[in-house]
Short mmCIF file of C-alpha atoms in Angstrom, two decimals:
data_model
loop_
_atom_site.label_atom_id
_atom_site.label_comp_id
_atom_site.label_asym_id
_atom_site.label_seq_id
_atom_site.Cartn_x
_atom_site.Cartn_y
_atom_site.Cartn_z
CA MET A 1 226.94 152.79 267.90
CA THR A 2 228.33 154.97 265.10
CA THR A 3 226.00 155.39 262.10
CA ILE A 4 228.25 157.24 259.63
CA LYS A 5 232.01 157.53 259.34
CA THR A 6 233.37 160.60 257.55
CA ILE A 7 236.86 161.09 256.18
CA TYR A 8 238.13 164.49 255.04
CA LEU A 9 239.71 164.00 251.62
CA GLY A 10 241.13 167.51 251.32
CA GLU A 11 240.13 170.24 248.88
CA LEU A 12 236.89 170.78 250.91
CA ARG A 13 235.67 167.24 250.09
CA THR A 14 234.46 164.49 252.43
CA GLU A 15 233.67 160.81 251.99
CA ASN A 16 230.82 159.60 254.19
CA GLU A 17 230.17 155.89 254.71
CA HIS A 18 226.88 154.52 255.99
CA LEU A 19 228.29 151.77 258.19
CA GLN A 20 225.27 149.44 258.11
CA SER A 21 225.16 149.24 254.31
CA GLY A 22 228.65 150.29 253.26
CA ASN A 23 227.17 152.88 250.87
CA LYS A 24 229.20 156.04 250.44
CA VAL A 25 228.35 159.65 249.67
CA ILE A 26 230.94 162.25 248.76
CA THR A 27 230.37 165.93 249.48
CA ASP A 28 232.04 169.06 248.13
CA ALA A 29 231.82 172.63 249.23
CA PRO A 30 229.75 174.56 246.68
CA THR A 31 231.44 176.82 244.16
CA ASP A 32 230.09 179.91 245.92
CA ASN A 33 231.94 178.84 249.07
CA ARG A 34 235.38 178.03 247.63
CA GLY A 35 234.54 174.44 246.65
CA LYS A 36 234.51 172.49 243.42
CA GLY A 37 230.77 171.81 243.46
CA GLU A 38 231.30 168.40 241.85
CA TYR A 39 229.16 166.54 244.42
CA PHE A 40 226.30 167.35 246.76
CA SER A 41 227.24 169.95 249.34
CA PRO A 42 226.37 169.29 252.98
CA THR A 43 223.54 171.82 252.73
CA ASP A 44 222.31 170.08 249.54
CA LEU A 45 222.09 166.89 251.61
CA LEU A 46 220.11 168.71 254.29
CA ALA A 47 217.60 169.90 251.67
CA THR A 48 217.53 166.45 250.05
CA ALA A 49 216.93 164.84 253.44
CA LEU A 50 213.90 167.06 253.97
CA GLY A 51 212.29 166.12 250.65
CA SER A 52 213.21 162.46 250.93
CA CYS A 53 211.96 162.16 254.51
CA ILE A 54 208.61 163.72 253.67
CA MET A 55 208.29 161.48 250.61
CA THR A 56 209.06 158.42 252.73
CA ILE A 57 206.46 159.21 255.40
CA MET A 58 203.88 159.95 252.69
CA GLY A 59 204.81 156.61 251.08
CA ILE A 60 204.21 154.81 254.37
CA LYS A 61 200.82 156.50 254.83
CA ALA A 62 199.87 155.78 251.20
CA ARG A 63 200.94 152.12 251.40
CA ASP A 64 199.07 151.61 254.68
CA ASN A 65 195.91 152.94 253.02
CA GLY A 66 196.19 151.25 249.61
CA ILE A 67 197.05 154.47 247.74
CA ASP A 68 199.51 154.14 244.87
CA ILE A 69 201.89 157.12 244.74
CA GLU A 70 204.72 155.32 242.93
CA GLY A 71 206.31 157.63 240.39
CA THR A 72 205.81 160.77 242.47
CA GLN A 73 208.56 163.29 241.75
CA VAL A 74 210.03 165.73 244.23
CA ASP A 75 211.76 168.99 243.26
CA VAL A 76 213.82 170.53 246.05
CA THR A 77 215.03 174.13 246.00
CA LYS A 78 217.51 175.30 248.62
CA ILE A 79 217.72 179.02 249.40
CA MET A 80 220.79 180.21 251.27
CA ALA A 81 221.17 183.21 253.55
CA SER A 82 224.32 184.97 254.69
CA ASP A 83 225.53 186.45 257.96
CA PRO A 84 225.52 183.76 259.13
CA ARG A 85 225.72 181.53 256.07
CA ARG A 86 222.92 179.00 256.44
CA VAL A 87 219.97 177.42 254.69
CA ALA A 88 217.13 179.92 255.04
CA GLU A 89 214.41 178.07 253.14
CA VAL A 90 213.82 174.74 251.47
CA ILE A 91 211.01 174.49 248.93
CA VAL A 92 209.81 170.92 248.42
CA GLU A 93 207.39 170.45 245.53
CA PHE A 94 205.70 167.11 244.97
CA THR A 95 204.23 166.15 241.60
CA PHE A 96 202.06 163.06 241.76
CA PRO A 97 201.31 160.85 238.76
CA ALA A 98 197.90 161.24 237.11
CA LYS A 99 195.99 158.48 238.90
CA ASN A 100 192.62 160.07 239.67
CA TYR A 101 193.17 160.38 243.41
CA THR A 102 190.12 161.16 245.50
CA LYS A 103 189.98 164.27 247.67
CA GLU A 104 190.23 162.04 250.74
CA GLU A 105 193.33 160.24 249.41
CA LYS A 106 195.04 163.54 248.69
CA GLN A 107 194.24 164.88 252.15
CA LEU A 108 195.45 161.69 253.81
CA VAL A 109 198.81 161.74 252.02
CA GLU A 110 199.30 165.49 252.55
CA SER A 111 198.40 165.26 256.25
CA VAL A 112 201.71 163.61 257.20
CA ALA A 113 204.02 165.97 255.28
CA GLY A 114 205.19 167.94 258.31
CA ILE A 115 205.34 165.19 260.90
CA SER A 116 208.28 163.09 259.74
CA PRO A 117 211.62 163.15 261.59
CA VAL A 118 213.58 165.58 259.40
CA PRO A 119 210.96 168.37 259.28
CA LEU A 120 210.51 168.05 263.03
CA SER A 121 214.29 168.13 263.65
CA LEU A 122 215.11 171.31 261.75
CA HIS A 123 215.39 174.69 263.42
CA PRO A 124 212.10 176.63 263.35
CA ASP A 125 213.84 179.57 261.61
CA LEU A 126 214.38 177.40 258.53
CA VAL A 127 211.34 177.96 256.33
CA GLN A 128 209.90 174.71 254.97
CA THR A 129 207.65 175.41 251.99
CA ILE A 130 205.77 172.31 250.86
CA LYS A 131 203.79 172.25 247.60
CA PHE A 132 201.58 169.51 246.16
CA ASN A 133 200.72 169.07 242.49
CA TRP A 134 198.10 166.40 241.93
#
């Protein structure tokens, strides 16, 4: 069954509908690749998916173990390469709220960072740099 339906709107823009929910995301080509850069680019979404997926799996692990990580912020930096044009590295930096986490809690949450579906699905040449600020 189809998960997402995409329509090309012209001018290097797409509209992407998540069929289960009806939510839509628009993408633009970035300005450095002849686009308008008014929305997320497809490679922005790839980088966002990495950070969001890791945050989600850490949230599951935290919830299952009674650890409150609500309010954690994630900064994602996408680094492009050329020839061929591709995402070369994604830096995902987590900043947790000041909640006096124990060493064990920190280790437990960090232990699942690389084992969620998106990190495991990306090509091994794409560098995934994960940072934790407690």
